[in-house]
């Protein structure tokens, strides 16, 4: 396999970038645009409840800056705490975006942790899939739930690395690995990445991609961090494809260590 | 500070690449050359005791492939277990390379672990500095020893991440941080990097650079891994300069976590 | 609070031991008995589907060895993969044990990982609580699910440290802490403990207790390991009550480190 | 091997307790005494430069509280930054204690980190051994240095887990293992333990014992923490002797994980 032809395929579309980014928490639209450009992202997720993508016709529309001809726009349901709210939000987005049906579903458990509510997520998934949406679903790192969401028809499953906005990295790589081993759809790490190495680690584990927002927008220099993330994702992917050296207790060790993560 | 002007300075010379690579363990000279090119390295270290850099005039000379006009050649004393041997090896290199005085000193403790012998390393450093060498010194992660080697006149101090050839990454980032806090010369992580994220982590901690060999040469696809490492080093450096987001227990946490590493 | 009066209270009953043990995987009944005695456990969990507690009147009954007058017997639903099976198993146990209503509910997701199936676990919980059972529930480390199970009426919530039988310890202490912060019922770590320090870590985090089986039964010397676990649980509990020293970067550091775990 | 006969032997003397404690940082002599009693320690280390063991005949003498007939007193050279100072301190202790020759040597690198100065430690070791002292030596976690100190005649080698007073636990268990693999004298972890599980981990790795001070004296309730540490040391030792279960990725895994630490 050549790295030139290495692409991530989601809902039948090929992407050369495996970094998905959000649009929240930037200083202004200009910084948003520059950071997204520096990230090299091809998929940009937009919180429908917090961003004007046409709901308010008289105000600046994010889609004039991050244009659907250049980016795959991924409306998300951030801020929804029930299946009902999330479904309504996806339908609003589809309407505003002329039938666009690729969405990121997140149904949150509480405002303090922003941890997903799995019961409501499953409910919403069922309705959305039946309704013709292509659902990329944000979930916890439970391998049974991940498989169930895949079997319900999600086009990608996106377990958290750690809490949204925490920057703590991937707290339980073991579970992410279990999810990947069983999966037949792309697995992307969503939430928790704090710095470049976190993104590289996700890719080295074999994830198809990483979605992040605060790690870029919350850096001191978001545009430079966006560039760092782009390179980290590529580095991690290439390292995965290149096949890392075995871990050994020492150079002369006859048998390599078999680690939990690697 | 702009990342465009961001350079590593060693012994008065500026380098745009912060990745230093070795030449050992490759399949052949061709693979060595391609991997080094893919790594973007400007400094290439050569084990004088294992590589022909002119000792055997009738055999292929590595310096015809990795040429001193293109790369800064860094002769190293791999395979030396006493100060005496290491000093003799440096002098041989200087002679073979027309007075070249930048060397990487390593004096090893035993063949099993290849852990540095600090007592012999200090002895050799004293002699080499007095003899006019510019010494980049391989050492353990002891902050007191690192400071002592700096004060003796080394141009760079290079603590191990973990054992040579182990690929275990940086086992004690706390010590590397103590070394950097006290240092007035460049600190580079030498040995232990196993995959791209390990390199990124070293750079995110604020190291000036990383030296590696097995992580590239021992990968299934060394040339692709060299590319991964180049990007990982750049990603880690940019993330360091960009200033990562604070770690938080959860998004709504009022005060960020202050972690051991970050 | 004095450590003399320190007790774990579950379903209104006080226990001086915070170590709960299983009865599986021992060589014979004699080893089972000796290990349980050495562990000091007061609550012993029994897999109704794998253990004779009266289903087969002509075979040896575990309850003749581990007697209900000496131990609180905790029938569990190990081996159940649906809510229906788990409910039926609990009812069988209640019948065999003359109305005993304290049960450990586990509904598993698959045979490979033995990870809990949360959807089925929630279903079974609803039925069992309504049916008058006092349910100690095995669950993943999802803080939203844990809270939901508490609110449904479980008398204790028991998140996994890592997979049943893995011995990998607590892979995501961050989540266990989130669960404890929000809880009004006892939180016990169930599954994943591999050695004594894992048990101590669980208790130092503030868990009410730890349930284990393989860590004892799978040790080379189960009876000695049972003693180790008893001491580790007590050590961890006392350390929690004693209030550990602050973590510092170095002795002279003015401000302590605030770590993710501690 | 029966755990009943399990003893730590240092300089030819058998000890049933593997926990060594210091006397610094307590509120008063009464608390010191009670904590040491609760710890079950048989070896108590005393900083000669900070504690009156007879230097000031008119002031309270610690040895009247912690009496040499009940405890093995281990004078230490805390506060010494040169070999000369350390040697002088040991000689003073021997004189004050009627020829007592078991000492704990520590020569520190700086006041900020209290990291050992290995060069001076080696110098002092040479003099003290020649002078008839039985030297238990505090050192970094360098396996080559540890072996050298053993070969110079130390009766025990005591690598740090992390910095004195930091409470960060064992930062590099890999190195401690390398030290133990090569050792023919007892290896004890000295410095860095913060809570009970840290002590258990050291023992589970196979260390002969653990020396601590701040972890007990710096706890909110030192006497209860001393009890916790006693149990943790015993738990860790018993777990080591009992032989822990193998680590597995999941219960049904055919081959166990071989981890770096365990």
mmCIF file with all atom_site columns, C-alpha atoms in Angstrom, chain A residues 174 177-178 181 247-250 255-260, chain D residues 174 177-178 181 247-250 255-260:
data_model
loop_
_atom_site.group_PDB
_atom_site.id
_atom_site.type_symbol
_atom_site.label_atom_id
_atom_site.label_alt_id
_atom_site.label_comp_id
_atom_site.label_asym_id
_atom_site.label_entity_id
_atom_site.label_seq_id
_atom_site.pdbx_PDB_ins_code
_atom_site.Cartn_x
_atom_site.Cartn_y
_atom_site.Cartn_z
_atom_site.occupancy
_atom_site.B_iso_or_equiv
_atom_site.pdbx_formal_charge
_atom_site.auth_seq_id
_atom_site.auth_comp_id
_atom_site.auth_asym_id
_atom_site.auth_atom_id
_atom_site.pdbx_PDB_model_num
ATOM 1  C CA . UNK A 1 174 ? -7.236  -0.267  25.394 1.00 0.00 ? 174 UNK A CA 1
ATOM 2  C CA . UNK A 1 177 ? -8.364  -0.743  20.345 1.00 0.00 ? 177 UNK A CA 1
ATOM 3  C CA . UNK A 1 178 ? -11.191 -3.109  21.231 1.00 0.00 ? 178 UNK A CA 1
ATOM 4  C CA . UNK A 1 181 ? -10.748 -4.624  16.282 1.00 0.00 ? 181 UNK A CA 1
ATOM 5  C CA . UNK A 1 247 ? 9.433   -2.535  21.865 1.00 0.00 ? 247 UNK A CA 1
ATOM 6  C CA . UNK A 1 248 ? 12.237  -4.289  23.712 1.00 0.00 ? 248 UNK A CA 1
ATOM 7  C CA . UNK A 1 249 ? 13.429  -4.226  27.289 1.00 0.00 ? 249 UNK A CA 1
ATOM 8  C CA . UNK A 1 250 ? 16.925  -3.616  25.928 1.00 0.00 ? 250 UNK A CA 1
ATOM 9  C CA . UNK A 1 255 ? 12.041  -11.189 22.270 1.00 0.00 ? 255 UNK A CA 1
ATOM 10 C CA . UNK A 1 256 ? 10.190  -7.937  21.918 1.00 0.00 ? 256 UNK A CA 1
ATOM 11 C CA . UNK A 1 257 ? 7.821   -6.664  24.556 1.00 0.00 ? 257 UNK A CA 1
ATOM 12 C CA . UNK A 1 258 ? 4.196   -6.954  23.742 1.00 0.00 ? 258 UNK A CA 1
ATOM 13 C CA . UNK A 1 259 ? 2.690   -3.827  25.197 1.00 0.00 ? 259 UNK A CA 1
ATOM 14 C CA . UNK A 1 260 ? -0.883  -3.020  26.044 1.00 0.00 ? 260 UNK A CA 1
ATOM 15 C CA . UNK D 2 174 ? 12.031  -0.046  34.072 1.00 0.00 ? 174 UNK D CA 1
ATOM 16 C CA . UNK D 2 177 ? 14.022  -3.574  37.332 1.00 0.00 ? 177 UNK D CA 1
ATOM 17 C CA . UNK D 2 178 ? 17.316  -3.393  35.462 1.00 0.00 ? 178 UNK D CA 1
ATOM 18 C CA . UNK D 2 181 ? 18.184  -8.016  37.676 1.00 0.00 ? 181 UNK D CA 1
ATOM 19 C CA . UNK D 2 247 ? -2.093  -9.643  32.293 1.00 0.00 ? 247 UNK D CA 1
ATOM 20 C CA . UNK D 2 248 ? -4.378  -10.335 29.349 1.00 0.00 ? 248 UNK D CA 1
ATOM 21 C CA . UNK D 2 249 ? -6.056  -8.152  26.786 1.00 0.00 ? 249 UNK D CA 1
ATOM 22 C CA . UNK D 2 250 ? -9.273  -9.963  27.606 1.00 0.00 ? 250 UNK D CA 1
ATOM 23 C CA . UNK D 2 255 ? -1.577  -15.475 25.350 1.00 0.00 ? 255 UNK D CA 1
ATOM 24 C CA . UNK D 2 256 ? -0.961  -13.156 28.252 1.00 0.00 ? 256 UNK D CA 1
ATOM 25 C CA . UNK D 2 257 ? 0.401   -9.664  27.778 1.00 0.00 ? 257 UNK D CA 1
ATOM 26 C CA . UNK D 2 258 ? 3.991   -9.207  28.735 1.00 0.00 ? 258 UNK D CA 1
ATOM 27 C CA . UNK D 2 259 ? 4.090   -5.732  30.159 1.00 0.00 ? 259 UNK D CA 1
ATOM 28 C CA . UNK D 2 260 ? 6.993   -3.411  30.700 1.00 0.00 ? 260 UNK D CA 1
#
